[in-house]
Short mmCIF file of C-alpha atoms and ligand atoms in Angstrom, two decimals:
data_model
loop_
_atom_site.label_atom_id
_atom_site.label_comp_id
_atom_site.label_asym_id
_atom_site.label_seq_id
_atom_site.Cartn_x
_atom_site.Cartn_y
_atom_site.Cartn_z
CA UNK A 1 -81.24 13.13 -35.97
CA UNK A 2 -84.33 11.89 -33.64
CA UNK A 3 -87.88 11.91 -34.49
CA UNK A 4 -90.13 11.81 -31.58
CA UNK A 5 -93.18 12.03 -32.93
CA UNK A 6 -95.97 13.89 -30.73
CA UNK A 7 -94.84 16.25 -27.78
CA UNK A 8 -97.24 14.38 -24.74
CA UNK A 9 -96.05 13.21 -21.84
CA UNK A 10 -93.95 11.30 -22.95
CA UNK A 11 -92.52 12.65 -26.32
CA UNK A 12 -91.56 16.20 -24.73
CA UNK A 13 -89.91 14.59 -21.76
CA UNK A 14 -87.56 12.16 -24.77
CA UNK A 15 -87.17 15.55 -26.51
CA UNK A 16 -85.81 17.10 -23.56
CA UNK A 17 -83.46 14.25 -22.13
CA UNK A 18 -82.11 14.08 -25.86
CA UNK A 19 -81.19 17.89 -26.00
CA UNK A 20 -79.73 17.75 -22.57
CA UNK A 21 -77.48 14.87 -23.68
CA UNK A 22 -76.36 17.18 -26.95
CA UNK A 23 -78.41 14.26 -29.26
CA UNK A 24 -79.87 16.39 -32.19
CA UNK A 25 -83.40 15.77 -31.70
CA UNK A 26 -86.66 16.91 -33.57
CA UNK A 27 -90.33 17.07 -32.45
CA UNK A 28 -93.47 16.92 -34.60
CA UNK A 29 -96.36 18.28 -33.42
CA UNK A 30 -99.24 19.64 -34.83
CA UNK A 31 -99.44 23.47 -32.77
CA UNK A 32 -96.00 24.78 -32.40
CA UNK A 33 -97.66 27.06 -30.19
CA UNK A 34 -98.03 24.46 -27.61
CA UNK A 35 -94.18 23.63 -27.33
CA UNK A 36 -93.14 25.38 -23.92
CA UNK A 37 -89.96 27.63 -24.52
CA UNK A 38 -87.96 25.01 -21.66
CA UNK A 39 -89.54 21.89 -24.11
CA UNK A 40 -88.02 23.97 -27.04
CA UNK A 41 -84.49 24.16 -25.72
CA UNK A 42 -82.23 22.45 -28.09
CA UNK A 43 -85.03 20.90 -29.69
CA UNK A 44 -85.98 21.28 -33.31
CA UNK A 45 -89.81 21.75 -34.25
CA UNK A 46 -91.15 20.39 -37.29
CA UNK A 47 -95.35 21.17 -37.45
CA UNK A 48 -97.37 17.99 -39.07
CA UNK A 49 -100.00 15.59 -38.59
CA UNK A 50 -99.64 12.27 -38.21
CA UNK A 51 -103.05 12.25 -40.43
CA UNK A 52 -100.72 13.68 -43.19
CA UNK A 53 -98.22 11.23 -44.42
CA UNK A 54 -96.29 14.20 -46.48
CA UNK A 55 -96.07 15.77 -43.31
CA UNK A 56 -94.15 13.05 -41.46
CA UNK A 57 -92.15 12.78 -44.63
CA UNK A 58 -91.23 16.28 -44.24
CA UNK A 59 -90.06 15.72 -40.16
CA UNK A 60 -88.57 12.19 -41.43
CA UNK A 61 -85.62 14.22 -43.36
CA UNK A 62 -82.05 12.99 -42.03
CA UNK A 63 -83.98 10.73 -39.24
CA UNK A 64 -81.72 7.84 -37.66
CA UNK A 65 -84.21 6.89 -34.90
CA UNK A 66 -87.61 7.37 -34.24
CA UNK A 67 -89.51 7.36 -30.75
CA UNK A 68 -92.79 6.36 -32.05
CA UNK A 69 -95.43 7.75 -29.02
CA UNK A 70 -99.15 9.43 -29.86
CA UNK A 71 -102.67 8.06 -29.05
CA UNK A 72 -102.04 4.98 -30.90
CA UNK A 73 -104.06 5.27 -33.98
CA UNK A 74 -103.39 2.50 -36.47
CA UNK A 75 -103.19 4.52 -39.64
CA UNK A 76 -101.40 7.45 -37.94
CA UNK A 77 -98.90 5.18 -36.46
CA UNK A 78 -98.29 2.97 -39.67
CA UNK A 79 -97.94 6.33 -41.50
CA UNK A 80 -95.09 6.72 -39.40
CA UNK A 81 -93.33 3.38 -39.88
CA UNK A 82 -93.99 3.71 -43.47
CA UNK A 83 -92.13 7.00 -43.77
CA UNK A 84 -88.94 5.58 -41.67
CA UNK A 85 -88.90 3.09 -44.26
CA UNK A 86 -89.26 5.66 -47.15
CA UNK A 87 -86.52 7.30 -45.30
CA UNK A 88 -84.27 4.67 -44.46
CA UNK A 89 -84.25 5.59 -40.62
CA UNK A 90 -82.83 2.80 -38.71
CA UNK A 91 -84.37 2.08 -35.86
CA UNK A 92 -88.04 3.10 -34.48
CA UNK A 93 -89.33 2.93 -30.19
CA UNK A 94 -92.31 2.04 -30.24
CA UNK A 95 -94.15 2.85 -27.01
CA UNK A 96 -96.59 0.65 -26.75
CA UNK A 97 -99.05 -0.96 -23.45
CA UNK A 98 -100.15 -4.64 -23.40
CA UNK A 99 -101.20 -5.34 -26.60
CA UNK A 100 -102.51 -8.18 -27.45
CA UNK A 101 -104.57 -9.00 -31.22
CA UNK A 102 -107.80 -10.70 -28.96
CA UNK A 103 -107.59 -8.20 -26.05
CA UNK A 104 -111.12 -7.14 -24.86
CA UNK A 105 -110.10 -3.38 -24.56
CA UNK A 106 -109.57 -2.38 -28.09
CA UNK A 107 -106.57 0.08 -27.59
CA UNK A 108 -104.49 -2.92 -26.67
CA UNK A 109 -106.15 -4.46 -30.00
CA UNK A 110 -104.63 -1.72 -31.75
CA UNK A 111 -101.24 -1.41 -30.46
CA UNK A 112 -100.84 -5.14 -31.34
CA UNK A 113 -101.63 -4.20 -35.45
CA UNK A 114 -99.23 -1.27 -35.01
CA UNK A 115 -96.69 -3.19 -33.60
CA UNK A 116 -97.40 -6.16 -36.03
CA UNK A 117 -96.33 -3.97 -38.89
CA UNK A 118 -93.89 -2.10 -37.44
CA UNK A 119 -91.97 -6.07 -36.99
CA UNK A 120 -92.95 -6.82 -40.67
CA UNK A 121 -92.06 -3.58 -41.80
CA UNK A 122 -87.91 -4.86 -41.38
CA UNK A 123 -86.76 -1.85 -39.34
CA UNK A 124 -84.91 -2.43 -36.15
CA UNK A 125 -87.25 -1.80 -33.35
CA UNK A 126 -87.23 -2.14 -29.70
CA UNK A 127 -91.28 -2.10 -27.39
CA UNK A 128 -91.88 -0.33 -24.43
CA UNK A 129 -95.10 -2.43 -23.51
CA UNK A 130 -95.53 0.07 -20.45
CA UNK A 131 -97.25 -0.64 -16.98
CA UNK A 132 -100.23 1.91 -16.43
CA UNK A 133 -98.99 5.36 -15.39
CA UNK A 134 -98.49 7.23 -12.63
CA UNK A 135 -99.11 10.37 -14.65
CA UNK A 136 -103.06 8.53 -14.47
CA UNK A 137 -103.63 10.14 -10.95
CA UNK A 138 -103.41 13.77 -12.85
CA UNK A 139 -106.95 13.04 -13.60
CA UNK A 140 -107.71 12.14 -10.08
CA UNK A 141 -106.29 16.10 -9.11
CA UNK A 142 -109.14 18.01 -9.73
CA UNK A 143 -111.50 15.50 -7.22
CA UNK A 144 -108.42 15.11 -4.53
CA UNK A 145 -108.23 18.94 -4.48
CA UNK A 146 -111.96 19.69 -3.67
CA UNK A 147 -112.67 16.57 -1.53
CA UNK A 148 -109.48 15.00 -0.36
CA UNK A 149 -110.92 11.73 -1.54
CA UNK A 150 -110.92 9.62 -5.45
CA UNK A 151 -112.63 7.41 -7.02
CA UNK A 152 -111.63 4.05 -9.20
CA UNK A 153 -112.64 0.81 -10.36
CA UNK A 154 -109.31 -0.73 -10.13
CA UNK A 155 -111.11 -2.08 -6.55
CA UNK A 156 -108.00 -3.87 -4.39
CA UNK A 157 -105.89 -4.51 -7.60
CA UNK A 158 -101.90 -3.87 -7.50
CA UNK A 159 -100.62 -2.43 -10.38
CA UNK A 160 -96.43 -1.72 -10.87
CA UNK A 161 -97.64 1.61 -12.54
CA UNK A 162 -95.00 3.33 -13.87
CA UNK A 163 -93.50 6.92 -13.90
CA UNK A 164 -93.99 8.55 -17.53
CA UNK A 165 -90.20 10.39 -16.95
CA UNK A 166 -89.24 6.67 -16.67
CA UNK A 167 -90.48 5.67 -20.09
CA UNK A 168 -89.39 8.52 -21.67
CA UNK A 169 -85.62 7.82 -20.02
CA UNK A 170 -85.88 4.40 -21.07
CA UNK A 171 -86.73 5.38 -24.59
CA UNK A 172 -84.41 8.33 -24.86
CA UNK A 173 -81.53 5.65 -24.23
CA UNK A 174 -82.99 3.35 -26.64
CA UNK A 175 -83.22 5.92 -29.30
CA UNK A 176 -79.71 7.54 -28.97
CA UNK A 177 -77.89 3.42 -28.93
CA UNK A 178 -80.51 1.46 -30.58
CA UNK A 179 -77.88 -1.64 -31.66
CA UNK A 180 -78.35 -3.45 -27.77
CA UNK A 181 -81.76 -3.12 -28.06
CA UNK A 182 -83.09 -3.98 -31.69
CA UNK A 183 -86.00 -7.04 -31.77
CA UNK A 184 -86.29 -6.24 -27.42
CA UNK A 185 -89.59 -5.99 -25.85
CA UNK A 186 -89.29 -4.48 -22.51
CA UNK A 187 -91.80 -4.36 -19.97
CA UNK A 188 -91.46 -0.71 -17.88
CA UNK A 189 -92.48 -0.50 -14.29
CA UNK A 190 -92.26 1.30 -11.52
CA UNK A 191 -90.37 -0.41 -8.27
CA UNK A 192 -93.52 -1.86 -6.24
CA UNK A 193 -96.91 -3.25 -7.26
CA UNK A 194 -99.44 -1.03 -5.01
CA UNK A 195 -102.82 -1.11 -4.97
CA UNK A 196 -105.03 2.31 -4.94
CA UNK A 197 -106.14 1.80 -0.98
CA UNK A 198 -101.65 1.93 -0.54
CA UNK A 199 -101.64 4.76 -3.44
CA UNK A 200 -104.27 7.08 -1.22
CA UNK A 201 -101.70 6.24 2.18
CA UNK A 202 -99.03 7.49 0.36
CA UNK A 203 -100.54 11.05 -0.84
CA UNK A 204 -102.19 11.10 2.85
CA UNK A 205 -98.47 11.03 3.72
CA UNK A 206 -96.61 13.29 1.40
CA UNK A 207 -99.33 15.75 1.00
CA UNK A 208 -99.75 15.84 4.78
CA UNK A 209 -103.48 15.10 5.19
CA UNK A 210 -106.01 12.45 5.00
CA UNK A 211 -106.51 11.19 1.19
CA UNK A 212 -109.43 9.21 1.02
CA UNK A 213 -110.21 6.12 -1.99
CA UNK A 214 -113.43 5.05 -3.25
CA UNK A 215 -114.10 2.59 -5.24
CA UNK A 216 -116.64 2.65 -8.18
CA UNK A 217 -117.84 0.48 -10.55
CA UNK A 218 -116.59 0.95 -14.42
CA UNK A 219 -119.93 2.77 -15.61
CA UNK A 220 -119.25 5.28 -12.50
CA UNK A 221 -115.23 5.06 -13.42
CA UNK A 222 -116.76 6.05 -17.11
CA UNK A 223 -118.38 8.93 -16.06
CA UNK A 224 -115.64 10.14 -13.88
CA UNK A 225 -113.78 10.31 -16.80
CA UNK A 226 -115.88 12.41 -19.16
CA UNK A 227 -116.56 14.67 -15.87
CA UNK A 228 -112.92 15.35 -16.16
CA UNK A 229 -113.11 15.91 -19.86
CA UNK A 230 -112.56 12.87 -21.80
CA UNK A 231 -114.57 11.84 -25.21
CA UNK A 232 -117.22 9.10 -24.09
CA UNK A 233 -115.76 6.70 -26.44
CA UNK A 234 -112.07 7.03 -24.71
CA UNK A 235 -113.70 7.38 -21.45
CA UNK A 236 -115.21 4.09 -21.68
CA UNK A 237 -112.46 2.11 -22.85
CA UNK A 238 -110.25 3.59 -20.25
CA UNK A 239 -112.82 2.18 -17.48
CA UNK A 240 -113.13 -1.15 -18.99
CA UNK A 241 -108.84 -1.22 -18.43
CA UNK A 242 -109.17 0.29 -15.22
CA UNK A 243 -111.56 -2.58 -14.21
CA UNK A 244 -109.08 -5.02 -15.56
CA UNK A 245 -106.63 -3.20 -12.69
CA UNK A 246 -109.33 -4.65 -10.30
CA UNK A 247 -108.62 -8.56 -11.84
CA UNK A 248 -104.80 -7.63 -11.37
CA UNK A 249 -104.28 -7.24 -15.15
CA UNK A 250 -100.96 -4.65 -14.28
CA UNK A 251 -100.05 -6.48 -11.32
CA UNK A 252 -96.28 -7.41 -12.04
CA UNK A 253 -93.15 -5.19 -11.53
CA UNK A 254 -89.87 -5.61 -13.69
CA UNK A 255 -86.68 -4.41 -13.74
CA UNK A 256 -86.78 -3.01 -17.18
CA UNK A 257 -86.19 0.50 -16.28
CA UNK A 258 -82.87 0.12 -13.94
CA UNK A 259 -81.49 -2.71 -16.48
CA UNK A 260 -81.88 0.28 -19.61
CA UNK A 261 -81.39 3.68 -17.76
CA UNK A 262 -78.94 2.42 -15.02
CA UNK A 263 -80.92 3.61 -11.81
CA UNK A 264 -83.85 3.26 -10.06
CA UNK A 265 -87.15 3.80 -11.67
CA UNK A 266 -89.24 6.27 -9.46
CA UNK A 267 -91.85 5.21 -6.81
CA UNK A 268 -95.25 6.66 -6.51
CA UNK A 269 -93.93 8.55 -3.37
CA UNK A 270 -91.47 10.28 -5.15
CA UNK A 271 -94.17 10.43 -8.09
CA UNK A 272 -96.44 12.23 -5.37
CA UNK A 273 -93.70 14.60 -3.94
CA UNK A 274 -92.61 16.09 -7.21
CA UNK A 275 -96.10 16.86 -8.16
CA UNK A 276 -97.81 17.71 -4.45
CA UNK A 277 -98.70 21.21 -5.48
CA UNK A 278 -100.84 19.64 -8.51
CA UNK A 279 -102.44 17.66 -5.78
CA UNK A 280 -102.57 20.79 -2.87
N1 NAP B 301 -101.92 6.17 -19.91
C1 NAP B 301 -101.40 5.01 -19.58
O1 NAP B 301 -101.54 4.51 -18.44
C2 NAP B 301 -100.58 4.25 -20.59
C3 NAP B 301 -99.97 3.05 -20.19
C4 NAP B 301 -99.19 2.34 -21.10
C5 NAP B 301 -99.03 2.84 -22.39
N2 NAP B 301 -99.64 4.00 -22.76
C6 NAP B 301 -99.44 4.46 -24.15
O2 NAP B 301 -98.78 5.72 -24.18
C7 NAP B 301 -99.10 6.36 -25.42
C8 NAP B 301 -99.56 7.78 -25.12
O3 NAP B 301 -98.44 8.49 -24.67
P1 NAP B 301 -98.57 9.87 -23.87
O4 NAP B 301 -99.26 9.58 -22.56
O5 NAP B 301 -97.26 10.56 -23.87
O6 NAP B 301 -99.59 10.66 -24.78
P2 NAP B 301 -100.24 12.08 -24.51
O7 NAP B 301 -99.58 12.77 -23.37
O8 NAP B 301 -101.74 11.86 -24.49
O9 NAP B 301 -99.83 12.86 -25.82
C9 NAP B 301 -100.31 12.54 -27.08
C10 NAP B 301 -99.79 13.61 -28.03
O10 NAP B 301 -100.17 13.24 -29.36
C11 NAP B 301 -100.46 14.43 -30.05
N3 NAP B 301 -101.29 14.10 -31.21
C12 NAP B 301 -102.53 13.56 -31.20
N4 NAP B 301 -102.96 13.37 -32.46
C13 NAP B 301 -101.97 13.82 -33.29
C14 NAP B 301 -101.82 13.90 -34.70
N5 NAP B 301 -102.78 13.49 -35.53
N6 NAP B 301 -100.68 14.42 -35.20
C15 NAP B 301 -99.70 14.85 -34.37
N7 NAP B 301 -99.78 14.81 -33.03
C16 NAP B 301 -100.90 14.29 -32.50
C17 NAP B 301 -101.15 15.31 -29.03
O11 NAP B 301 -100.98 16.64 -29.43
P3 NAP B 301 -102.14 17.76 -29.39
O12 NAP B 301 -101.75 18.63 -28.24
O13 NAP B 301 -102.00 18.43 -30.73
O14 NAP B 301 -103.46 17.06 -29.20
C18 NAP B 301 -100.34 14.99 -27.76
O15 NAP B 301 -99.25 15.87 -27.63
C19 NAP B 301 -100.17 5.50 -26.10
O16 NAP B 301 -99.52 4.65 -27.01
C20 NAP B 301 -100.73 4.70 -24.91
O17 NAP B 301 -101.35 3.48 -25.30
C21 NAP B 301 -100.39 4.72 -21.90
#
């Protein structure tokens, strides 16, 4: 059995690559009610918190592999490593960004400590340290519906953002033959390092009108956010990483994704084209 532990972006998209493959797989999530019926197919639902260790003891039962993915919370996360070692599971995938213990954005600060004990903690364990996602510009939809034009602080910086299907391929694979992969770090990308002038030519193109990018300074990127409903407290860390973007902090591209899943990672065109109507 699989334990993917929230059902995001990520974790449903694991959930449902792991069913289609015939893996027995098992999602915990704290509103069953929010598990799509096409998310549920072939896909066991255990309800928990990650707050609630018993809880993730309960969805730990019979667990080989773990794909470790929620908002990063230290104690939520630990609690999870914790019960794989209660239980014995084998092998956790961590998804993870670019953490770093003396990182100025404190997210990154906190995926380091997770990660930290998830090493100590003697499981095998492979890292996605994932590029920025592509999945980002779903916050951007709202603003390029109305106006045709967005707004970021990531100024001229290229970033290799990655496709969130992508991560979730790479750590379906993991999860289902952990033994290549135990002690890896891997780096996820997407093909090309573009920067959000190239991102607004692309939608212009696929979309099939003019897409327009401003930039904005990080307090303006902050209150973009919490216009589009983020917490204040999330909204400014996110800004503070997106004006990293603008100092190239996500600039790089690997071939992480091909060398695990065997194909191409997805570009931002495609990104665009499979999701136009959110952007229409
Ligand atoms: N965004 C980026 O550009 C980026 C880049 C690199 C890495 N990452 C990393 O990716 C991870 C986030 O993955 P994602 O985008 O798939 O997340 P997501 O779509 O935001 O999903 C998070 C899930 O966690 C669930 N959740 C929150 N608190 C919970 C709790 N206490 N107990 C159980 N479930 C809980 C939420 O469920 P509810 O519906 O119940 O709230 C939601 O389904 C983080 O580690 C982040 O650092 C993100």
């Amino acid at each position: 059995m699989i334990l993917v532990t929230t059902a995001g972006k990520v974790g449903t998209e694991v959930a449902r690559l792991l069913a289609d493959r015939g893996k027995p797989v098992r999602v915990l999530v704290r509103d069953p009610g929010k598990v799509t019926a096409p998310a549920r197919s072939g896909v066991e639902v255990a309800t928990g918190d990650l707050d609630d260790p018993a809880s993730v003891d309960v969805a730990m039962r019979g667990v080989s592999s773990v794909v470790l993915v929620s908002p990063a919370i230290p104690v939520q996360e630990i609690n999870v490593v914790e019960s794989a070692v209660r239980a014995g599971a084998g092998h956790v995938v961590k998804i993870t960004s670019k953490a770093s213990v003396d990182s100025p954005i404190a997210r990154r600060r906190d995926q380091a400590e997770i990660e930290n004990r998830l090493i100590a903690s003697g499981l095998g364990h492979t890292l996605l340290r994932n590029n920025a996602y592509m999945q980002n510009f779903f916050m951007s939809a709202p603003s390029i519906v109305r106006t045709s034009r967005f707004g970021s602080a990531a100024g001229d910086g290229r970033l290799g953002m990655v496709d969130t299907r992508d991560v979730a391929a790479v750590a379906a694979e993991i999860a289902a033959a952990p033994a290549a992969h135990a002690g890896r770090t891997y780096w996820p990308t997407g093909p090309e390092s573009i920067s959000f002038a190239d991102a607004a030519e692309v939608l212009s193109k696929v979309l099939g009108r003019t897409i327009g990018f401003d930039p904005l300074t990080v307090e303006e990127q902050a209150r973009a956010l919490i216009e589009v409903g983020l917490p204040e407290g999330l909204a400014a860390m996110n800004a503070q990483a997106v004006g990293l973007f603008a100092e190239g902090d996500c600039d790089y591209v690997t071939d992480d994704v091909p060398a695990v899943v065997g194909r191409p990672a997805r570009s931002f065109e495609q990104f665009v084209a499979d999701h136009a109507a959110v952007f229409s």
